[in-house]
mmCIF file of C-alpha atoms in Angstrom:
data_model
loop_
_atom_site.group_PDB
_atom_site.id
_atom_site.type_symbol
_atom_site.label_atom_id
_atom_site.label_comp_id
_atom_site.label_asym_id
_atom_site.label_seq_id
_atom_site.Cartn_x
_atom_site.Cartn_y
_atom_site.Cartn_z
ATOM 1 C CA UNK R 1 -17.473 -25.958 1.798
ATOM 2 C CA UNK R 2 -19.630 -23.614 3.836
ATOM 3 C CA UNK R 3 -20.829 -20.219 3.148
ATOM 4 C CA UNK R 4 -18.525 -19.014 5.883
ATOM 5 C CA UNK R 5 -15.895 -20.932 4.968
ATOM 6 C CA UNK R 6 -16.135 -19.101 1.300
ATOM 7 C CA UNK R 7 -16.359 -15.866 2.698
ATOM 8 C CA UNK R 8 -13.697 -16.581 4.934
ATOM 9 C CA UNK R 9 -11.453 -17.789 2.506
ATOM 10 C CA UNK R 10 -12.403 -14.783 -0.172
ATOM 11 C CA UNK R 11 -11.883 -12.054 2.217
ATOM 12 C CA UNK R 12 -8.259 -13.667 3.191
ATOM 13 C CA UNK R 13 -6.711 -13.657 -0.479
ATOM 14 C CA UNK R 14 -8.242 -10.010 -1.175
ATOM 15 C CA UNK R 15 -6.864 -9.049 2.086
ATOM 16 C CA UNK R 16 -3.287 -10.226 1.914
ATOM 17 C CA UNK R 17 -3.345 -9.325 -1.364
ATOM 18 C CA UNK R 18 -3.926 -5.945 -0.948
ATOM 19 C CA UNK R 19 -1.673 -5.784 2.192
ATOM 20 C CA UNK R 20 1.264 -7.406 0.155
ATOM 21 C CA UNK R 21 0.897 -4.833 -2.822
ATOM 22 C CA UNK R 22 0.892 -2.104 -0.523
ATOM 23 C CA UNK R 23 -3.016 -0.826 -1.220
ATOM 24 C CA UNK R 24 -4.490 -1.431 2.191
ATOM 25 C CA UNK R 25 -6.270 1.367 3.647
ATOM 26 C CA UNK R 26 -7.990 1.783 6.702
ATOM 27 C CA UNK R 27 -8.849 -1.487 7.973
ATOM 28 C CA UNK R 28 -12.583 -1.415 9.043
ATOM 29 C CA UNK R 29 -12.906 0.859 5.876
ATOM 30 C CA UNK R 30 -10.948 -1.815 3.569
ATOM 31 C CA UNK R 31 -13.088 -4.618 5.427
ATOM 32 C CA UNK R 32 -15.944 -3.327 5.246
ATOM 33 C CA UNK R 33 -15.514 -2.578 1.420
ATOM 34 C CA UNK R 34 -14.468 -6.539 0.682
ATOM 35 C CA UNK R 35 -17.113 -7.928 2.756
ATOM 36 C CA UNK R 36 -19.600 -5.830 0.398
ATOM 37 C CA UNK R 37 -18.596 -7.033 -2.679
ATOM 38 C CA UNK R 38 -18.445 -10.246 -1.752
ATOM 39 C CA UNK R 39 -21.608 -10.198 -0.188
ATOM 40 C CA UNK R 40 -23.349 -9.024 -3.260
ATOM 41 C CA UNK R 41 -21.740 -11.613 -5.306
ATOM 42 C CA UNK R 42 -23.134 -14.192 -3.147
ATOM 43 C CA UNK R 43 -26.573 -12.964 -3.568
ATOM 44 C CA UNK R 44 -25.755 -13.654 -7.392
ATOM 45 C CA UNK R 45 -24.558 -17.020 -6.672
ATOM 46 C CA UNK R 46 -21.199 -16.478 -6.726
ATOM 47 C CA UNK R 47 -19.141 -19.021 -4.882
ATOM 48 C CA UNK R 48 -16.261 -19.600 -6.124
ATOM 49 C CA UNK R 49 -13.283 -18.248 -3.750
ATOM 50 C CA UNK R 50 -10.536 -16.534 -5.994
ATOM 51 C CA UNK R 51 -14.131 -14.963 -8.007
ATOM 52 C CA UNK R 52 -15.029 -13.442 -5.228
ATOM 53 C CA UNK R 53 -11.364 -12.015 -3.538
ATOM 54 C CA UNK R 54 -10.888 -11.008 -7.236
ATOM 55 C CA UNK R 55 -14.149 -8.781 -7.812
ATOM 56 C CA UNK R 56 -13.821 -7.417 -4.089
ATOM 57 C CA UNK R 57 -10.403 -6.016 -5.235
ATOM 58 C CA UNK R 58 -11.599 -4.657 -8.222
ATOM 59 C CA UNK R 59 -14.756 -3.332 -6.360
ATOM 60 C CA UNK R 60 -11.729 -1.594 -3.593
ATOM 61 C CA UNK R 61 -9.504 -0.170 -6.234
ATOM 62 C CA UNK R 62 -12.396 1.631 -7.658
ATOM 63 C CA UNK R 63 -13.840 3.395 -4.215
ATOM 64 C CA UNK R 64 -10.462 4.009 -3.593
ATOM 65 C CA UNK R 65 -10.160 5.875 -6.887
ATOM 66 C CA UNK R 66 -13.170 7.533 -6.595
ATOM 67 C CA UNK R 67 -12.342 8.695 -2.953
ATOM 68 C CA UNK R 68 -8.956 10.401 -4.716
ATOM 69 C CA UNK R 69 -11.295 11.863 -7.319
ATOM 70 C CA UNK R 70 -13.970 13.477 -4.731
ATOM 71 C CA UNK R 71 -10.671 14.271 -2.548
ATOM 72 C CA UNK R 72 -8.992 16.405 -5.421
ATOM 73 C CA UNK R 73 -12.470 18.082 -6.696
ATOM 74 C CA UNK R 74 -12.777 19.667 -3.533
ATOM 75 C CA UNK R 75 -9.500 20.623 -3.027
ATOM 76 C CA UNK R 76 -9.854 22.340 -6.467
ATOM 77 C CA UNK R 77 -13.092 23.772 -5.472
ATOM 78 C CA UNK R 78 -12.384 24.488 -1.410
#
């Protein structure tokens, strides 16, 4: 299978996963965010599908939880 292909394929099952568990956010900020991980894991040669859809959702849920973070320090602090 291609490189596309994989990338394809990874950024399809972290995508509809996070749509069907309701965690999507913005999508170019959400894309941009899977495409990342899984672009770093590929430099690490990473190329196994669900591996890579797996770590970009992991590597989502924690911006997004760090966004919340940042969000309620400077509503504290504003």
């Amino acid at each position: 299978m291609s490189i596309r292909c994989t990338v394809e394929s990874a950024f399809f099952i972290a995508w509809s996963f996070l749509e069907q568990s309701g965690e999507l956010g913005p999508p170019d900020e959400t894309a941009h965010t899977i495409l990342d991980a899984i672009e770093a894991q590929l430099r690490t040669g990473e190329r196994r599908q669900l591996m890579l859809a797996n770590k970009a959702i992991g590597d989502y849920r924690k911006q997004v939880a760090q966004s919340r973070l940042l969000a309620e320090r400077q509503i504290r602090l504003g």
